[in-house]
Short mmCIF file of C-alpha atoms in Angstrom, two decimals:
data_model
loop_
_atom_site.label_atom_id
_atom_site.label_comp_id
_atom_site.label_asym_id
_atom_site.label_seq_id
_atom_site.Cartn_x
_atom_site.Cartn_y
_atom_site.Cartn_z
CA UNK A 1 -277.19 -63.35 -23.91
CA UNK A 2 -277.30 -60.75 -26.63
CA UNK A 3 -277.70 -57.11 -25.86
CA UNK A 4 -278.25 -54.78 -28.86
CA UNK A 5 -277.86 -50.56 -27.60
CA UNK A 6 -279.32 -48.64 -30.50
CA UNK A 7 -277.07 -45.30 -30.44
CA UNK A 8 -278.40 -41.83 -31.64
CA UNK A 9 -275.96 -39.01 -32.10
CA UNK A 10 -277.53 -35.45 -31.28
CA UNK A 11 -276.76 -32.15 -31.81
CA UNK A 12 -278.87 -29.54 -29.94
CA UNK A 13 -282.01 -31.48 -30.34
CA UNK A 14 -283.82 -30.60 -27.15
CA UNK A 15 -287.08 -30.56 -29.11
CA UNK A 16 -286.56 -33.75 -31.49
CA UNK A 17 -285.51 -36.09 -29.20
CA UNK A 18 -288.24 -36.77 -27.09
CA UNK A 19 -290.11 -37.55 -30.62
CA UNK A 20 -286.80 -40.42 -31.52
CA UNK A 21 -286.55 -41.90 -27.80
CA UNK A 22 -290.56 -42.69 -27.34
CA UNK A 23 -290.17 -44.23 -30.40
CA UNK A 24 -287.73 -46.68 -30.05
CA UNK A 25 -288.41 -50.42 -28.80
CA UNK A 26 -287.42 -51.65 -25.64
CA UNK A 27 -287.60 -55.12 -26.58
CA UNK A 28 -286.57 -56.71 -30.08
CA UNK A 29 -286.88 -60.55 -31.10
CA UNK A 30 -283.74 -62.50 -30.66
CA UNK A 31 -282.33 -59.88 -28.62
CA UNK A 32 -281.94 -60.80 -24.87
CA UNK A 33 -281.53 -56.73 -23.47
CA UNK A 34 -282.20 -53.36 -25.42
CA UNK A 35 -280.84 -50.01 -24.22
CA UNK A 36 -280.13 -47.13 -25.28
CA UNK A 37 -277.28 -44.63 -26.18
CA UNK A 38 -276.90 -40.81 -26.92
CA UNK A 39 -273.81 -38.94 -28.16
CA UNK A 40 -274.09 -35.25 -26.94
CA UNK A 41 -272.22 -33.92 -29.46
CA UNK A 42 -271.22 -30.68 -27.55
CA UNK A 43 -275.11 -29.84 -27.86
CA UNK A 44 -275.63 -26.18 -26.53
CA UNK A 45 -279.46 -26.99 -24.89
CA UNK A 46 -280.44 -29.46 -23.01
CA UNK A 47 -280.23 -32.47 -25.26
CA UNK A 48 -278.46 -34.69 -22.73
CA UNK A 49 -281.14 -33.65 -19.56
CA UNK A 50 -283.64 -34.22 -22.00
CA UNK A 51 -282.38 -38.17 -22.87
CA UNK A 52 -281.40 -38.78 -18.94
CA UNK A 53 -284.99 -37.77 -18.70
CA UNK A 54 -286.52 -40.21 -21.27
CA UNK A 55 -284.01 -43.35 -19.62
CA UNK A 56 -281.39 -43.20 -21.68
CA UNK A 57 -278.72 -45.70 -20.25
CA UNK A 58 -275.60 -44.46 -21.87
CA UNK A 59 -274.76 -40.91 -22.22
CA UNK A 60 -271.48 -39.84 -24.26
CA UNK A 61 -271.00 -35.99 -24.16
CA UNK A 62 -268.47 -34.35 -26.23
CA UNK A 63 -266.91 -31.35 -24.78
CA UNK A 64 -267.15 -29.44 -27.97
CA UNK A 65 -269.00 -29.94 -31.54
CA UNK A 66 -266.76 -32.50 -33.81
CA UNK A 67 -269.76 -33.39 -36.74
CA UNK A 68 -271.67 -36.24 -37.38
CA UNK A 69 -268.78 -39.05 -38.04
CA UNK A 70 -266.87 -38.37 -35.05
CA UNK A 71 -269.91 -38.29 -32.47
CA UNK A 72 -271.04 -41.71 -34.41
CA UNK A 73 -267.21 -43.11 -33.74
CA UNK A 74 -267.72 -42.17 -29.85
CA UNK A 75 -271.15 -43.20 -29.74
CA UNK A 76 -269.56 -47.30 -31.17
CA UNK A 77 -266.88 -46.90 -28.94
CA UNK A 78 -268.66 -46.91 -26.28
CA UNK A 79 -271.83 -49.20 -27.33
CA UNK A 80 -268.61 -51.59 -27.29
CA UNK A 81 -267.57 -50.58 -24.10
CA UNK A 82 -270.89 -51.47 -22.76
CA UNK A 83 -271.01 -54.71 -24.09
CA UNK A 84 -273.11 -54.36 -27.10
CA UNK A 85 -273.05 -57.45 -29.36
CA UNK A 86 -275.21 -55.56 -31.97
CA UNK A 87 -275.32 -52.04 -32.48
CA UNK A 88 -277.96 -49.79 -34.27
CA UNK A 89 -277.49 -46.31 -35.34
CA UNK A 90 -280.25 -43.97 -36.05
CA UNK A 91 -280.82 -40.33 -36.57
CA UNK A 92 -281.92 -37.79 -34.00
CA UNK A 93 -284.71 -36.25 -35.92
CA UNK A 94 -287.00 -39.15 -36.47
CA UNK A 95 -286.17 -39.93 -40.03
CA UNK A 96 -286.28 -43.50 -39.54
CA UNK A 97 -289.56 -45.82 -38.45
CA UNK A 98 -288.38 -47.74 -35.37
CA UNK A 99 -290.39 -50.29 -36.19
CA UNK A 100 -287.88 -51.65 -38.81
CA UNK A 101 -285.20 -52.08 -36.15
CA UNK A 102 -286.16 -55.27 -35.91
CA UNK A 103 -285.82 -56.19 -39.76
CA UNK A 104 -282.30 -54.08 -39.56
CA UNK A 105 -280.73 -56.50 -37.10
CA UNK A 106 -282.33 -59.55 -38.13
CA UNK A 107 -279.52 -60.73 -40.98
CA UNK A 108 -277.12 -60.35 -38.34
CA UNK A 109 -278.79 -62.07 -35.72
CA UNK A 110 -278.68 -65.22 -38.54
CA UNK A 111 -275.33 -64.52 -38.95
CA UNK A 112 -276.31 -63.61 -42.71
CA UNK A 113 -274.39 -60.15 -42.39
CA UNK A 114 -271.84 -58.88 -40.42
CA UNK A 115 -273.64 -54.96 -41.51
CA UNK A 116 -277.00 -53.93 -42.33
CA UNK A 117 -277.79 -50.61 -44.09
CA UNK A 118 -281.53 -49.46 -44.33
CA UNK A 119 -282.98 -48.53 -48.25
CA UNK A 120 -285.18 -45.89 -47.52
CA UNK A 121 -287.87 -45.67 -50.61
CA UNK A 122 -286.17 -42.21 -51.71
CA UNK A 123 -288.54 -42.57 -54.70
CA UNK A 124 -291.98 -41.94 -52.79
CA UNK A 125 -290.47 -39.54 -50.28
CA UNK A 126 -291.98 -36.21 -50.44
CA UNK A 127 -289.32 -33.94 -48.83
CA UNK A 128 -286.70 -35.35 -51.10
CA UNK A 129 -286.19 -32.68 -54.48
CA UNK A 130 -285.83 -34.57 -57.86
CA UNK A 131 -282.66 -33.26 -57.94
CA UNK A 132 -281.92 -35.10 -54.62
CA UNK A 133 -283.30 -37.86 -55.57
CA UNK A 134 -280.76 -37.87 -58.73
CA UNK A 135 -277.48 -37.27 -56.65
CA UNK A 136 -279.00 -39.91 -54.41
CA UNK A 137 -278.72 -42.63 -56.80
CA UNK A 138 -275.50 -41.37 -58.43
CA UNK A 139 -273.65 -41.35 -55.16
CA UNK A 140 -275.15 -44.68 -54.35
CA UNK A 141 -274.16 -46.22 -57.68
CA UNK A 142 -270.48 -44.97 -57.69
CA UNK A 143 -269.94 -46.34 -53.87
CA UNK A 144 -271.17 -49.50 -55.40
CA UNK A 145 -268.70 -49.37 -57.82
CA UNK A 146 -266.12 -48.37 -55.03
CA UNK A 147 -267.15 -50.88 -52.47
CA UNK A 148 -268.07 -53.97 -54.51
CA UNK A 149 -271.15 -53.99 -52.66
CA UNK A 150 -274.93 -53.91 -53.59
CA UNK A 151 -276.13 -51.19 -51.04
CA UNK A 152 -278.90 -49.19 -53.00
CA UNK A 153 -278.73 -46.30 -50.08
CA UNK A 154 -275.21 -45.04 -49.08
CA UNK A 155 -275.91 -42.41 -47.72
CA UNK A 156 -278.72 -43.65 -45.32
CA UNK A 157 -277.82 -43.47 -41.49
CA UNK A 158 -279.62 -46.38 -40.08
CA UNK A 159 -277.87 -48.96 -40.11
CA UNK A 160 -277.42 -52.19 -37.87
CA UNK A 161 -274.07 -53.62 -37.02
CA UNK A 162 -272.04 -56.46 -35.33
CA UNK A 163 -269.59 -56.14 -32.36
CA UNK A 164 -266.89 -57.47 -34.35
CA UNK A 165 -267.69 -55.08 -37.70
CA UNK A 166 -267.79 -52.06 -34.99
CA UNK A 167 -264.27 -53.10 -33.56
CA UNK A 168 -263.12 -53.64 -37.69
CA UNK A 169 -264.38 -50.07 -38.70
CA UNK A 170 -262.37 -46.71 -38.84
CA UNK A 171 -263.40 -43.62 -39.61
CA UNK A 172 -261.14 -41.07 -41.34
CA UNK A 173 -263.43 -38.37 -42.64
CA UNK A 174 -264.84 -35.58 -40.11
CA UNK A 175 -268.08 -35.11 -42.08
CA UNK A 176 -269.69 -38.01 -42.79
CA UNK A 177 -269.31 -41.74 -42.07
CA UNK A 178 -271.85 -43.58 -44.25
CA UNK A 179 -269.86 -43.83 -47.31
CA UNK A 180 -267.13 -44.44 -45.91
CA UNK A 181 -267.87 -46.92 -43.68
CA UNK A 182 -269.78 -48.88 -46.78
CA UNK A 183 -266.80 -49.05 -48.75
CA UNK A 184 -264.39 -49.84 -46.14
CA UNK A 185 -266.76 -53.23 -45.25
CA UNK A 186 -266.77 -53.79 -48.89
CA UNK A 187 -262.57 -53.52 -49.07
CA UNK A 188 -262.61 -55.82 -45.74
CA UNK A 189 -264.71 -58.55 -47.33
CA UNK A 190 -266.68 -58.41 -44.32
CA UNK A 191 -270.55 -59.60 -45.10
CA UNK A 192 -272.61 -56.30 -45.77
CA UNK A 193 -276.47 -56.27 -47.55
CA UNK A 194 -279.50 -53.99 -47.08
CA UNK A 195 -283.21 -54.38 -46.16
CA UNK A 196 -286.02 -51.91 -47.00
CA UNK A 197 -287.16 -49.63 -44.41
CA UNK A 198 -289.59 -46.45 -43.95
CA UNK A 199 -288.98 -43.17 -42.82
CA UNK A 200 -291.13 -40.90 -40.97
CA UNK A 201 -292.41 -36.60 -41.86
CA UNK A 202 -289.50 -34.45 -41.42
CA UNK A 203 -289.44 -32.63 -37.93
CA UNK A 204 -286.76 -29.98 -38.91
CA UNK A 205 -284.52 -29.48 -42.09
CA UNK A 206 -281.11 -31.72 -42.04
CA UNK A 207 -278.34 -30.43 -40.20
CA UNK A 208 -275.62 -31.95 -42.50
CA UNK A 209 -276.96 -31.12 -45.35
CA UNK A 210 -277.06 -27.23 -45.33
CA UNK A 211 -277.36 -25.95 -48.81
CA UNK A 212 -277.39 -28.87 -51.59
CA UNK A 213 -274.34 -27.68 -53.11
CA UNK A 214 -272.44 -27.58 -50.08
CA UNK A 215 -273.06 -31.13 -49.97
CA UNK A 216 -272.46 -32.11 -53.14
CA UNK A 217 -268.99 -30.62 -52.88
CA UNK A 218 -268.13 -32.74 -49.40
CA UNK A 219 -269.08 -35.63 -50.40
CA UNK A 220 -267.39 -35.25 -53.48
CA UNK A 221 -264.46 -34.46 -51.82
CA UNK A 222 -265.28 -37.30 -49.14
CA UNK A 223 -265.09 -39.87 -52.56
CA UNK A 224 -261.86 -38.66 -53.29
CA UNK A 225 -260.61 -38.92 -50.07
CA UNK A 226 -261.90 -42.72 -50.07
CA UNK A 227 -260.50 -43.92 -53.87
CA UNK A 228 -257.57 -42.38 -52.71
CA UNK A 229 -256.85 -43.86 -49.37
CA UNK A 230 -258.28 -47.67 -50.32
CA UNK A 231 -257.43 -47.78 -53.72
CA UNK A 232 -254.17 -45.56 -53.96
CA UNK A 233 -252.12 -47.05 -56.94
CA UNK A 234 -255.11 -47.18 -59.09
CA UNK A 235 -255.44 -43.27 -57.73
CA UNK A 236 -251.84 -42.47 -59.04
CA UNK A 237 -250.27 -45.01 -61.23
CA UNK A 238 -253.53 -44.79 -63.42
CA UNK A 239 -253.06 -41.14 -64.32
CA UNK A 240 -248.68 -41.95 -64.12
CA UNK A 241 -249.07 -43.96 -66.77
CA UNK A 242 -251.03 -41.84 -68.70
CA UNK A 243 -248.88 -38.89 -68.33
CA UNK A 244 -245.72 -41.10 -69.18
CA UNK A 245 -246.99 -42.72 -72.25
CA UNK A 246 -248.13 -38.99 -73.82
CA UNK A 247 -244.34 -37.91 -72.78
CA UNK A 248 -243.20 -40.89 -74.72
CA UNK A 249 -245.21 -40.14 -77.56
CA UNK A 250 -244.38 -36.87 -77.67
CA UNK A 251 -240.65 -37.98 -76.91
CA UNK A 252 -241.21 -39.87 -80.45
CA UNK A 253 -242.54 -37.30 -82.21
CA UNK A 254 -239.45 -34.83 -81.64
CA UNK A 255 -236.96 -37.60 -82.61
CA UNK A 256 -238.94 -38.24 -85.86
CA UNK A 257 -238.77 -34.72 -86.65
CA UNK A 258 -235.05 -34.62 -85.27
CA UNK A 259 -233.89 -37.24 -87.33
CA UNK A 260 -236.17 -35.88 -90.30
CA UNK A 261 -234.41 -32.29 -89.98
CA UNK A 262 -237.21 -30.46 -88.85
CA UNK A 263 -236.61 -30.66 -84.84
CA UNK A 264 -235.61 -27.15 -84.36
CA UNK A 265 -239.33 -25.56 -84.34
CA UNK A 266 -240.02 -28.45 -82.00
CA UNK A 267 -238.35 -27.85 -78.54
CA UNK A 268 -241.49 -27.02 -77.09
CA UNK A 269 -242.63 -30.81 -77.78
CA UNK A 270 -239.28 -31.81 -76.30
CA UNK A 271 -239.76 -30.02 -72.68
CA UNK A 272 -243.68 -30.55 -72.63
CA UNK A 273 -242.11 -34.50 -73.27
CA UNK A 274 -239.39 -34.11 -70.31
CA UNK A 275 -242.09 -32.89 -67.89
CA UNK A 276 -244.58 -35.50 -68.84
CA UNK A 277 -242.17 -38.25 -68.47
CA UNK A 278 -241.14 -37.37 -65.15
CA UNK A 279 -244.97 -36.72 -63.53
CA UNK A 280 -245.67 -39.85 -65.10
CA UNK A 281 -242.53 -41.39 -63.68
CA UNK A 282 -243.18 -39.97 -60.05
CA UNK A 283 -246.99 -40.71 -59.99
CA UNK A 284 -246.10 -44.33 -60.39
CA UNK A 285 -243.42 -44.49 -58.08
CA UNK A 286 -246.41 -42.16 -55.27
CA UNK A 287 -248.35 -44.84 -56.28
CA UNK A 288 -246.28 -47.42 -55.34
CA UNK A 289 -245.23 -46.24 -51.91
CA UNK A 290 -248.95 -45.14 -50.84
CA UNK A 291 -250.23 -49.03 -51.67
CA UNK A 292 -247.28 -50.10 -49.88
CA UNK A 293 -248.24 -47.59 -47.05
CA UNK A 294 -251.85 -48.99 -47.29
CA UNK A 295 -250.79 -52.39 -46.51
CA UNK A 296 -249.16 -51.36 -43.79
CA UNK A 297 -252.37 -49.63 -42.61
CA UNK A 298 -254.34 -52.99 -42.70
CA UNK A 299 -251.75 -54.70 -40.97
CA UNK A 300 -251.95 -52.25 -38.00
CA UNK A 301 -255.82 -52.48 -38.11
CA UNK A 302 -255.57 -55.82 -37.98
CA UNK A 303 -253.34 -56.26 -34.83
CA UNK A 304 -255.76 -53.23 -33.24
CA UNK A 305 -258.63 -55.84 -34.08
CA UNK A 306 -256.67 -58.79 -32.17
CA UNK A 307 -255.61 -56.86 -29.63
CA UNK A 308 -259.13 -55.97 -28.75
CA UNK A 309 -260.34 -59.43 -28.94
CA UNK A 310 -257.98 -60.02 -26.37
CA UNK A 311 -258.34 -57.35 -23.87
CA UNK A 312 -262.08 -58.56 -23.81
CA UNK A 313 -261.04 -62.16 -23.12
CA UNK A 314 -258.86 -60.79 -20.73
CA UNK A 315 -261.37 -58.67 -19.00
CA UNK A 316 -263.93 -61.34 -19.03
CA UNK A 317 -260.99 -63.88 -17.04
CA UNK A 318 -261.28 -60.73 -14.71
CA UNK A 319 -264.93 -61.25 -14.04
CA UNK A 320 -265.17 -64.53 -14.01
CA UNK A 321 -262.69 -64.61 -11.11
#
């Protein structure tokens, strides 16, 4: 019997909500039970009245404000918790149709994907600026490049999901998850692809995004984050060796003017050489320890990931007795 929860984290959106909930289907094909979860993410109005009013099952309220990725971390903990065998995340403002729930969890019901991300047509929407549209497509194309994945739309919330992807996923970032989660699937070789899906007017102005450059400069900072925590000695050994070949070069050059006696209006070349050489030396050697502290990482990920399969085996012995 599969149950799919489709879990919408809020903040303060008293007036928005009611819009997302009467939207969303009760009943999707090849899904045995649909219900519903919202993360209160220590909302200041009456967001979580207003979903216990609209039967929501699941409620998760967060005693204080903690952004976007960690109310969407809550909100799969406990989708998990409930017994969700697919879960669905959408936004709280009505970005996304509904309607294209079905098409999101689809793949995965034909055990085509393991996660789903939905391509919204940024082309032919409106509200998006050109220059939006343009960063868009950038970001998209350099998490491609990141992820070794084809997902046209990083940065799009909606997004359907397995119970075993959920259990494989970890977010490190406080801002954001979608990138993140995209290129750690990709890293994990687990099965990830997109589907095309439509999007709805805008009811209010986005919450994350609060001035474009603001943005521009997190998830920046969020890519850097990423490259450097999934790909770290390509992070430092790259720019190591760099450093320690110019030092060597330079190394040469003072010898050849050393040996040529004309070294003495040189020393500068000589301790520009000596600090190149050992940046270079220790970038390699930081580069060596963090992929050796990344492999560690999966390891421990990996035994989390086992050790939840069997605390649900175990808990399901419990109910069967």
């Amino acid at each position: 019997m599969a149950k799919l929860i489709i879990q919408v984290p809020c903040f303060n959106e008293e007036e928005s909500l009611p819009v997302t909930l009467s939207a969303l289907p009760r009943s999707v094909e090849g899904v045995d039970r649909v219900e519903w979860l919202v993360v209160d993410d220590g909302s200041e109005d009456r967001t979580a009245d207003v979903a216990r009013e609209h039967g929501v099952e699941h409620i998760v309220r967060l005693p204080r404000h903690q952004g976007l990725a960690r109310a969407f971390v809550a909100g799969l903990d406990a989708a998990l918790r409930a017994g969700a065998d697919v879960i669905v995340n959408t936004d709280a403002d009505n970005q996304y149709r509904a309607d294209d729930i079905g098409a999101l969890v689809a793949p995965i019901l034909a055990n085509e994907a393991e996660i789903v991300v939905g391509a919204r047509p940024i082309d032919r929407t409106s509200h998006f600026s050109p220059l939006k549209k343009s960063l868009q497509r950038i970001g998209s194309r350099v998490v491609r490049k990141l992820s070794a994945t084809d997902i046209p739309d990083a940065p799009s919330g909606f997004r359907a999901m397995s119970r075993d992807a959920a259990q494989r996923l970890n977010v490190f970032n406080d801002y954001s998850y979608t990138l993140e989660t995209i290129i750690q699937a990709g890293r994990k070789g687990m099965a990830i692809t997109s589907v095309p899906v439509r999007t709805n007017p805008d009811l209010r102005p986005s919450r994350l995004i609060g001035s474009l450059g603001a943005y521009l400069r997190q998830q920046v900072l969020t890519l850097f984050r990423i490259f450097m925590t999934y790909r770290p000695l390509f992070f430092f050994a790259v720019p190591g060796v760099i450093a320690f070949t110019l030092g060597f070069l330079l190394g040469v050059r003072f010898v050849y003017f050393y040996v040529t006696g004309t070294g003495a209006g040189h020393v500068q070349s000589l301790i520009l050489a000596a600090i190149l050489l050992g940046v270079g030396a220790l970038l390699v050697l930081v580069g060596l320890l963090a992929d050796l502290i990344a492999v560690n990482r999966k390891l421990l990920e990996r035994v989390d990931w086992r050790l939840q399969k069997v605390e649900e085996r175990v808990s399901g012995q419990g109910r069967d007795d």
